[in-house]
PDB file of C-alpha atoms in Angstrom:
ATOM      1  CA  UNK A  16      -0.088  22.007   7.726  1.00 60.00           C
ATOM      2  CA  UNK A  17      -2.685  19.499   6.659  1.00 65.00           C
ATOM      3  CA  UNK A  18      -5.060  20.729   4.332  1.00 91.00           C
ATOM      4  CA  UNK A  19      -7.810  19.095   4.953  1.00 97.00           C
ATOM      5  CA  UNK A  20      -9.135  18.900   9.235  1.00 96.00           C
ATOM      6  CA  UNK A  21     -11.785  16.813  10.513  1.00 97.00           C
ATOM      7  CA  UNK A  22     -13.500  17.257  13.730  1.00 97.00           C
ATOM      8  CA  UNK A  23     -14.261  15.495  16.090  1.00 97.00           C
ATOM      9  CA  UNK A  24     -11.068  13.401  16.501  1.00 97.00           C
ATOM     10  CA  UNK A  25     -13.862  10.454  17.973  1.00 97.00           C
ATOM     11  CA  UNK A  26     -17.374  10.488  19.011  1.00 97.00           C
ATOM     12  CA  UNK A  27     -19.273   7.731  20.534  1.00 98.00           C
ATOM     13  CA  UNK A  28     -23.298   7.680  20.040  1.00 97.00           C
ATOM     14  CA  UNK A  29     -26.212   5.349  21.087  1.00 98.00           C
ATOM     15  CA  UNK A  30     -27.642   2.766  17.880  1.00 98.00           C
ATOM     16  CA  UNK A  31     -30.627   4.970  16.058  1.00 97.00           C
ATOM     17  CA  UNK A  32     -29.619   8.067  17.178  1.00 98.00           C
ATOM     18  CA  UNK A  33     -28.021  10.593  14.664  1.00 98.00           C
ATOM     19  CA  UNK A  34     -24.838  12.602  13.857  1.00 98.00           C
ATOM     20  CA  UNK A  35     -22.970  14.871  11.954  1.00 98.00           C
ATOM     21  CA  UNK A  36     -18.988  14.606  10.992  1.00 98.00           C
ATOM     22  CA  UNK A  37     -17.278  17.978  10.353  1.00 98.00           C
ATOM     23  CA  UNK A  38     -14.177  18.444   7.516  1.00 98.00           C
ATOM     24  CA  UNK A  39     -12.852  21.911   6.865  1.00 97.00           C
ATOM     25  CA  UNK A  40     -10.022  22.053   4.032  1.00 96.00           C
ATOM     26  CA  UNK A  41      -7.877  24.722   2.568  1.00 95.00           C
ATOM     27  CA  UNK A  42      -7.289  22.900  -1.277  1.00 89.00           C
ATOM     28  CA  UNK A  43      -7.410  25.147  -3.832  1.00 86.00           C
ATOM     29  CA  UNK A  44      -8.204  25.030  -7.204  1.00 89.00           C
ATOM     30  CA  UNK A  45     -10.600  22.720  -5.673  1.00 88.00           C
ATOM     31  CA  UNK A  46     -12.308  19.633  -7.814  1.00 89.00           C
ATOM     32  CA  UNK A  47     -14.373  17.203  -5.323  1.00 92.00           C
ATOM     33  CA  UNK A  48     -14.857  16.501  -1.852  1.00 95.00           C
ATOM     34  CA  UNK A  49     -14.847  12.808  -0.869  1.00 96.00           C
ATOM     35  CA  UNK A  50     -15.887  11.250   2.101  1.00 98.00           C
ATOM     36  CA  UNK A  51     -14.556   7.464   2.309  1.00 97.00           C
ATOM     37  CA  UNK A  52     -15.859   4.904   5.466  1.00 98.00           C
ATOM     38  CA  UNK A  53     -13.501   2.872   6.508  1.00 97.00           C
ATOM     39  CA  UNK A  54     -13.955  -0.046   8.853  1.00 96.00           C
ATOM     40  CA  UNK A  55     -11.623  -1.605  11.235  1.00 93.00           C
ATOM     41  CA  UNK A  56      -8.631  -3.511   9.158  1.00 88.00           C
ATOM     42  CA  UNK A  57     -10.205  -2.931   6.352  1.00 92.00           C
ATOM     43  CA  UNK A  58      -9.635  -0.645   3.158  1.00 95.00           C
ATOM     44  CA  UNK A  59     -11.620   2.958   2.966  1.00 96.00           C
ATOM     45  CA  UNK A  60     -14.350   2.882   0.611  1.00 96.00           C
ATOM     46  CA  UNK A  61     -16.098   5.360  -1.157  1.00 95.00           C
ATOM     47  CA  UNK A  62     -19.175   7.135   0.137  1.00 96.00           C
ATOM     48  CA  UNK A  63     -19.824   9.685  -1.504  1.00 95.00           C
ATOM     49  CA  UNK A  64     -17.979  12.280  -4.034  1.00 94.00           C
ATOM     50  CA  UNK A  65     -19.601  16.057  -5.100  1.00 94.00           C
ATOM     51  CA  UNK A  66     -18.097  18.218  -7.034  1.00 91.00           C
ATOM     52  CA  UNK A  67     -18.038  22.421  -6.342  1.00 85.00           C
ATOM     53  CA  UNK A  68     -21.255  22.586  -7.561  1.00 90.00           C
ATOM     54  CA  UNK A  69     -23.495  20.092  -5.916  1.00 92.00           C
ATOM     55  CA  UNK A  70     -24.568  20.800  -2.311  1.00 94.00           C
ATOM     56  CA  UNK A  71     -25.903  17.623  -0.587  1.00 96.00           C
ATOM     57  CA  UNK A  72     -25.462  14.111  -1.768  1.00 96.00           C
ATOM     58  CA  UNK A  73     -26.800  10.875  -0.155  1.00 96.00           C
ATOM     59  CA  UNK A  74     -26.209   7.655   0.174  1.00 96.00           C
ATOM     60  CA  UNK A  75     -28.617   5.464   2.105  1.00 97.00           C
ATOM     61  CA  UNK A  76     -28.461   6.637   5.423  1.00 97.00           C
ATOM     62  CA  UNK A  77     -25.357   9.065   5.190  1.00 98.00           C
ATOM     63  CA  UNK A  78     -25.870  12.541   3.481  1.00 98.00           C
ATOM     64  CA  UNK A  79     -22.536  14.618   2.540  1.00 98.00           C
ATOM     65  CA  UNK A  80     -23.174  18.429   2.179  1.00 98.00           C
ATOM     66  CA  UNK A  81     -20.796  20.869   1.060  1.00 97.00           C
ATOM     67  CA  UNK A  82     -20.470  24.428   0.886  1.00 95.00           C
ATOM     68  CA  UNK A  83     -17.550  25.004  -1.596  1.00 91.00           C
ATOM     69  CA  UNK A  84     -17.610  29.262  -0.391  1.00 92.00           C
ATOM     70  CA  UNK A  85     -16.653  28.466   3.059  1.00 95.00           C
ATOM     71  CA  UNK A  86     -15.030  25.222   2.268  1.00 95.00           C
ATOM     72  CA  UNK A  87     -16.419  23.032   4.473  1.00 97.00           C
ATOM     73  CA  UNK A  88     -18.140  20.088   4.307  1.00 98.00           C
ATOM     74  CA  UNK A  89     -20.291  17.405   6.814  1.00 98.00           C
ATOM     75  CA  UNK A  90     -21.678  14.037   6.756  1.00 98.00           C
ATOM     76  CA  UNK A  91     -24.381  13.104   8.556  1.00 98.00           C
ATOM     77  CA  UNK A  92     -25.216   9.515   9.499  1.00 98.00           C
ATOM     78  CA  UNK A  93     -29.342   8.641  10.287  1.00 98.00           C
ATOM     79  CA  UNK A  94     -30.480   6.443  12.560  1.00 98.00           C
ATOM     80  CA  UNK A  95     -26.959   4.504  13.636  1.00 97.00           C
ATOM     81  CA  UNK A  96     -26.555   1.415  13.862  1.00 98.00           C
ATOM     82  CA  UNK A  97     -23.715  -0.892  15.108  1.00 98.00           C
ATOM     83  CA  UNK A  98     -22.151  -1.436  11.687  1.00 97.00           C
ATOM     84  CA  UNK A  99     -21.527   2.182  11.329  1.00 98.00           C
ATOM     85  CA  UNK A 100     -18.836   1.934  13.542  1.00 98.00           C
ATOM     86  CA  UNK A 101     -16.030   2.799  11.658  1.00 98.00           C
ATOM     87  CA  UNK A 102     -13.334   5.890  10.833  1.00 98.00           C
ATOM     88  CA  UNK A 103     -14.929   8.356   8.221  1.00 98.00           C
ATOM     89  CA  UNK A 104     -12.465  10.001   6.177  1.00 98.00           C
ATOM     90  CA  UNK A 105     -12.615  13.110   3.935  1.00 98.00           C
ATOM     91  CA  UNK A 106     -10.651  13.711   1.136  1.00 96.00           C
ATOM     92  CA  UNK A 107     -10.167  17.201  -1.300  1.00 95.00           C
ATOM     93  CA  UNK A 108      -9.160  16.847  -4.589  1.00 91.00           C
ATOM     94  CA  UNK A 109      -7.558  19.354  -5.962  1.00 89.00           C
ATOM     95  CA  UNK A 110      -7.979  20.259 -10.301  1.00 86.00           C
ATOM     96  CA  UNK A 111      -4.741  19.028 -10.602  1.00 84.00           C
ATOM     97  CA  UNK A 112      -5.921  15.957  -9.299  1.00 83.00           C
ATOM     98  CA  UNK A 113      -3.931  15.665  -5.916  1.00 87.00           C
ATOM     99  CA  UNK A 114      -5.782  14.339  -2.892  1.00 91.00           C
ATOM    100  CA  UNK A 115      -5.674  15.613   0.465  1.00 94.00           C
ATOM    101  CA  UNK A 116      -6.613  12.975   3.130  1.00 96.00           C
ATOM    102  CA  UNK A 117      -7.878  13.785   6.564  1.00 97.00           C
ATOM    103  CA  UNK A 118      -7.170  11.839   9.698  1.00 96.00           C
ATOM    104  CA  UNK A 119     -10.456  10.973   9.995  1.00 97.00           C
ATOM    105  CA  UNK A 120     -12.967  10.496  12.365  1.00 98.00           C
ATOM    106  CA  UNK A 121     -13.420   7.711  14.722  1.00 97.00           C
ATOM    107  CA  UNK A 122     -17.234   6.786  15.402  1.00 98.00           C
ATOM    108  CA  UNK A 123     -18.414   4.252  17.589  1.00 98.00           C
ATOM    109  CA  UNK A 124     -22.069   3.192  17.820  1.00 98.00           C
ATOM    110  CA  UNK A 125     -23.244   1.560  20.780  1.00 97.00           C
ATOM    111  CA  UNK A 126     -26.090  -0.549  21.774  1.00 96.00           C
TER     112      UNK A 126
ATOM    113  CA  UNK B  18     -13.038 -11.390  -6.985  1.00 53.00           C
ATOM    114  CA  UNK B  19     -13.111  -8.325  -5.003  1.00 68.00           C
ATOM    115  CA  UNK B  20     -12.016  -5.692  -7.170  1.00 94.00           C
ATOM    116  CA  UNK B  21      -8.545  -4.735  -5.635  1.00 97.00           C
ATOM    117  CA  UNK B  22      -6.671  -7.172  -3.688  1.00 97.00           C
ATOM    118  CA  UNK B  23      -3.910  -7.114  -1.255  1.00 98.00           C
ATOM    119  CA  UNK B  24      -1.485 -10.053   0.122  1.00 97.00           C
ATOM    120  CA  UNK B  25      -0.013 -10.770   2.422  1.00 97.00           C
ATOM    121  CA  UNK B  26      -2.712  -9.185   5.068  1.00 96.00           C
ATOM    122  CA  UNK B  27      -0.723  -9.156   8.029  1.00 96.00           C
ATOM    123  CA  UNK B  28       3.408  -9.289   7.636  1.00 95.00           C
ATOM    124  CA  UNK B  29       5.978  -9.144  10.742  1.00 95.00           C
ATOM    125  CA  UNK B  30       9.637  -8.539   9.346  1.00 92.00           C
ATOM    126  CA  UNK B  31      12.838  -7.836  10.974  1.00 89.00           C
ATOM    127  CA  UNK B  32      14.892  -4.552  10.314  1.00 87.00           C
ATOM    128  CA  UNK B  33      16.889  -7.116   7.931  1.00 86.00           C
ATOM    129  CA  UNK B  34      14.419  -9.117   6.574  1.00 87.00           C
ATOM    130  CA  UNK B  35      13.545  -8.458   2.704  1.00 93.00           C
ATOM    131  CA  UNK B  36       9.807  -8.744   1.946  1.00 95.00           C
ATOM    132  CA  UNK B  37       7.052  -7.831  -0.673  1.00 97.00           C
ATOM    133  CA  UNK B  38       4.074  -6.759  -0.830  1.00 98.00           C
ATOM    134  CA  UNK B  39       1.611  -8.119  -3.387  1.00 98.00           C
ATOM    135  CA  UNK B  40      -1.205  -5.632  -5.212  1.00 98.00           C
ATOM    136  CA  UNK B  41      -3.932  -6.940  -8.152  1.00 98.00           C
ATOM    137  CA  UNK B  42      -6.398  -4.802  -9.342  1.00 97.00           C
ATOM    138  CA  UNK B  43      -9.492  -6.786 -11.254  1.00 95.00           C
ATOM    139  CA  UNK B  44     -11.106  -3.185 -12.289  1.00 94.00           C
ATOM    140  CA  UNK B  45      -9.150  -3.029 -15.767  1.00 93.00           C
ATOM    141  CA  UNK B  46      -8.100   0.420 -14.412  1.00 93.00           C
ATOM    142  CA  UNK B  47      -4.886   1.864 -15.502  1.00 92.00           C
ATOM    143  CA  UNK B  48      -3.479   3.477 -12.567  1.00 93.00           C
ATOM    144  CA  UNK B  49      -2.436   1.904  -9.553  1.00 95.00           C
ATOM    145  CA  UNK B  50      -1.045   3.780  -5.695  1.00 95.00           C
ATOM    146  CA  UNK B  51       0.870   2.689  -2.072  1.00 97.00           C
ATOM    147  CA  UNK B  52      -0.209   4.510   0.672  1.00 97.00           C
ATOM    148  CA  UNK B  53       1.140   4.474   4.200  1.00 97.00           C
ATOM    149  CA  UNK B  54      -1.577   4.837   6.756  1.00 96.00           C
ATOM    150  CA  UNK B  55      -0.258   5.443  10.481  1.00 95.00           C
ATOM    151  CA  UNK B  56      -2.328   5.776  13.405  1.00 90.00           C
ATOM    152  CA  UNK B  57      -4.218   8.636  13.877  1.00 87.00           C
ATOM    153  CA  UNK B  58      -2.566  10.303  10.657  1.00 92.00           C
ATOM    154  CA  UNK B  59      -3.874  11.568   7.091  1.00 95.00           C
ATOM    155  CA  UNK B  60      -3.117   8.818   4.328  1.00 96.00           C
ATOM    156  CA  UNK B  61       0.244   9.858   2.452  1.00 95.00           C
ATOM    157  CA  UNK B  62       0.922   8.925  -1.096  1.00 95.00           C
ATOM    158  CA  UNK B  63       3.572   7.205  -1.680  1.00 97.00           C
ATOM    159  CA  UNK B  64       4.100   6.180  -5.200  1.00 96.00           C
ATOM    160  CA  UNK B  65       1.988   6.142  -8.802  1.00 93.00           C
ATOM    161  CA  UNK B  66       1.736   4.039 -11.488  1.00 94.00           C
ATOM    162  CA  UNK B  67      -0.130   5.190 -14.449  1.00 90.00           C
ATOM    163  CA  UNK B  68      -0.147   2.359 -17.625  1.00 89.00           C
ATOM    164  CA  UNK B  69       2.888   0.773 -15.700  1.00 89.00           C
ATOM    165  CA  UNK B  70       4.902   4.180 -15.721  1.00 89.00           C
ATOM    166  CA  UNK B  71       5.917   5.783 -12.536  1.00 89.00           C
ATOM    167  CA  UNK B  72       4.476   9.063 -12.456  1.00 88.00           C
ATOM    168  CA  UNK B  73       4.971  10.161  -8.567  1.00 86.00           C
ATOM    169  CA  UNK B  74       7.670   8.683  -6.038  1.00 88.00           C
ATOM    170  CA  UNK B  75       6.540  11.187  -3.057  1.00 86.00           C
ATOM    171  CA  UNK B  76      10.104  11.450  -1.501  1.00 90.00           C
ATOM    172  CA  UNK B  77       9.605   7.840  -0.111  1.00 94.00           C
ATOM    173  CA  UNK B  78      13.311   6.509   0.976  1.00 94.00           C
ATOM    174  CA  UNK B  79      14.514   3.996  -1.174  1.00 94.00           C
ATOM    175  CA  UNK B  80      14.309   0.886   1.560  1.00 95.00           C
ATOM    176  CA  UNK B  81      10.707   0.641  -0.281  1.00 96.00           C
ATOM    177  CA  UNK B  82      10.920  -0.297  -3.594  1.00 96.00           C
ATOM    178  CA  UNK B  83       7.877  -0.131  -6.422  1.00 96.00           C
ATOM    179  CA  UNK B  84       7.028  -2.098  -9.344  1.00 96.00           C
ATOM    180  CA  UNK B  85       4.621  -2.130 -11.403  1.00 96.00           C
ATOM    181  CA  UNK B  86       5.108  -5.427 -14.316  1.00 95.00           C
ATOM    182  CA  UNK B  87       1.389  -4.547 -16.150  1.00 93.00           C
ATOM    183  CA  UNK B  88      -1.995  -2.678 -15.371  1.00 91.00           C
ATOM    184  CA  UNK B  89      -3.017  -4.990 -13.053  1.00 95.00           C
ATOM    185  CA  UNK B  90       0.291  -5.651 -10.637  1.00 97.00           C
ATOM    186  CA  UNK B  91       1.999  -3.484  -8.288  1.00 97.00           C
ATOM    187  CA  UNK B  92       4.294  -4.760  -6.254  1.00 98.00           C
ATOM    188  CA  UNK B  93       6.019  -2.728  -2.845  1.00 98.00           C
ATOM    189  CA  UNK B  94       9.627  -4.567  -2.077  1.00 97.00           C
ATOM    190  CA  UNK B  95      10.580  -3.673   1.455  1.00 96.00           C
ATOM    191  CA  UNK B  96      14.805  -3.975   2.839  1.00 94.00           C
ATOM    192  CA  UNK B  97      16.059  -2.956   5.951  1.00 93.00           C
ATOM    193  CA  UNK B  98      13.159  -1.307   6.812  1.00 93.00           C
ATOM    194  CA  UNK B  99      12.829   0.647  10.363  1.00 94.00           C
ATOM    195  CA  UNK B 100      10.113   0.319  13.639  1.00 94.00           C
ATOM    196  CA  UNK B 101       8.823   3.541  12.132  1.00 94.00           C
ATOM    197  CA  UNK B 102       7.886   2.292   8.895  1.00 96.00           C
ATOM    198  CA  UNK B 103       5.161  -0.023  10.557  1.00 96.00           C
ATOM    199  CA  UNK B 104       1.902   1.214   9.220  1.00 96.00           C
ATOM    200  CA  UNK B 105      -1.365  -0.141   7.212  1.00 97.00           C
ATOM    201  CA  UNK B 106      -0.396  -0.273   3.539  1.00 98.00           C
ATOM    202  CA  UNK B 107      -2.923   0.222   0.740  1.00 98.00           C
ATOM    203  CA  UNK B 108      -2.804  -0.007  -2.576  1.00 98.00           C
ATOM    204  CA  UNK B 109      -5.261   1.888  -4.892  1.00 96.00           C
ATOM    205  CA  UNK B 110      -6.457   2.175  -8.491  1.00 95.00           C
ATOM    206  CA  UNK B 111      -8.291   4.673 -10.314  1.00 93.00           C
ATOM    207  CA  UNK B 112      -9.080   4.724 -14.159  1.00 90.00           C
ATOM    208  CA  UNK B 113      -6.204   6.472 -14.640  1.00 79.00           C
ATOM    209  CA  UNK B 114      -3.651   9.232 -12.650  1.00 75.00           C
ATOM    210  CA  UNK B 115      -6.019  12.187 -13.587  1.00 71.00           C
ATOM    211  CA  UNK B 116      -7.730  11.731 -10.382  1.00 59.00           C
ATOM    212  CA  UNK B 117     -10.674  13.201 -11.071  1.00 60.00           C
ATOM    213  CA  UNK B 118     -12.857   9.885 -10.651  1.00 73.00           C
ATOM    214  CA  UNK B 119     -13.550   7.163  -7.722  1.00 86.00           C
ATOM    215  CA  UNK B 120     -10.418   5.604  -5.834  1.00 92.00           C
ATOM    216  CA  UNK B 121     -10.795   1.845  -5.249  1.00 95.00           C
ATOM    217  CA  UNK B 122      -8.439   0.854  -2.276  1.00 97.00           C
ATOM    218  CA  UNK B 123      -7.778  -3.037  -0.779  1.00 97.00           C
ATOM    219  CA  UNK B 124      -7.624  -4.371   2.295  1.00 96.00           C
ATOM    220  CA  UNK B 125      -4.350  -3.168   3.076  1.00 97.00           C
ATOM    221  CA  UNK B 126      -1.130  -4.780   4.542  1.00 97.00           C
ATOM    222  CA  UNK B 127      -0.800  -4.575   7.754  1.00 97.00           C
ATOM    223  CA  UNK B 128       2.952  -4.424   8.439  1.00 96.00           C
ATOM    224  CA  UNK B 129       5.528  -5.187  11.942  1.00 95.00           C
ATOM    225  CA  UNK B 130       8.687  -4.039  11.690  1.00 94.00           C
ATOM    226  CA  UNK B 131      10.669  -6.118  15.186  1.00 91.00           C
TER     227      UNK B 131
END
């Protein structure tokens, strides 16, 4: 079984509105949560990474939180707009420094 | 120069074809990764290089092939491969294998196994 799941699978919203991306993972001893964007045919790149110990990070319009009790995490994306179409992907890192990839999440912003 | 970059981007390749995939990493990092991305699925590791040592080979059948000449190089040889292995491949660096800091990926190879 995966340990890290993201839900939704896809979501589709309207440019400027908002929304949140859910990742739930199981890694233990846990390091750092990572959530990467990743755009069509292109490679994922880093949004943001927080340790067990930080609770909210942001970057521009996207803020990660994470609650490292329940193990869960979410990134939310203000005010869409068309280039934040793309597949968000979390990622766990474990203290022995393995990485556990989610499928991702497929968002689509439309005009 | 972007910092990690992939070639060829696109590659179709018969089951008997023998190909390569090409990996340079500008970030004078030390460790360098394949993954396999399918559709729909989780990335999955494939191999590591840390300071041109294999550290990881992630039960990946030998029909792909690794290797890693410096720091900055990584190379994937591909032989024989099968309709299944078609997939996005990316290669990766970090600092180094204790993975504790950012992962830079490319653009990825898109591969067609006919």
């Amino acid at each position: 079984k995966n340990q890290v799941e993201q839900s939704p699978q896809s979501l589709i919203i309207l440019e400027g509105k908002n929304c949140t991306l859910q990742c739930n993972y199981t890694v233990s001893p846990f390091s750092n949560l990572r959530w990467y964007k990743q755009d069509t045919g292109r490679g994922p790149v880093s949004l943001t990474i927080m340790t067990f110990s930080e609770n909210t990070k942001s970057n521009g319009r996207y803020t990660a939180t994470l609650d490292a009790d329940t193990k869960q995490s979410s990134l939310h994306i203000t005010a869409s707009q068309l280039s934040d179409s793309a597949s968000y992907i979390c990622v766990a890192c474990s203290n022995d420094y393995k990485l556990s990839f989610g499928a991702g999440t497929t968002v689509t912003v439309r005009a | 120069e972007t910092g990690v970059t992939q070639t060829p981007r696109h590659l179709v390749m018969g089951m008997t074809n023998k190909k390569s995939l090409k990996c340079e990493q500008h970030l004078g990092h030390n460790a360098m990764y394949w993954y396999k991305q399918s559709a729909k699925k989780p990335l999955e590791l494939m191999f590591v290089y840390n300071f041109k040592e294999q550290t990881e080979n992630n039960s990946v059948p030998s029909r792909f092939s690794p290797e890693c000449p410096n720091s900055s190089h990584l190379f994937l040889h591909l032989h024989t491969l099968q309709p299944e292995d078609s997939a996005l491949y990316l290669c990766a660096s970090s600092q180094d294998s204790a993975n504790t800091g950012e992962l830079f990926f490319g653009e990825g190879s898109r591969l067609t196994v006919l």
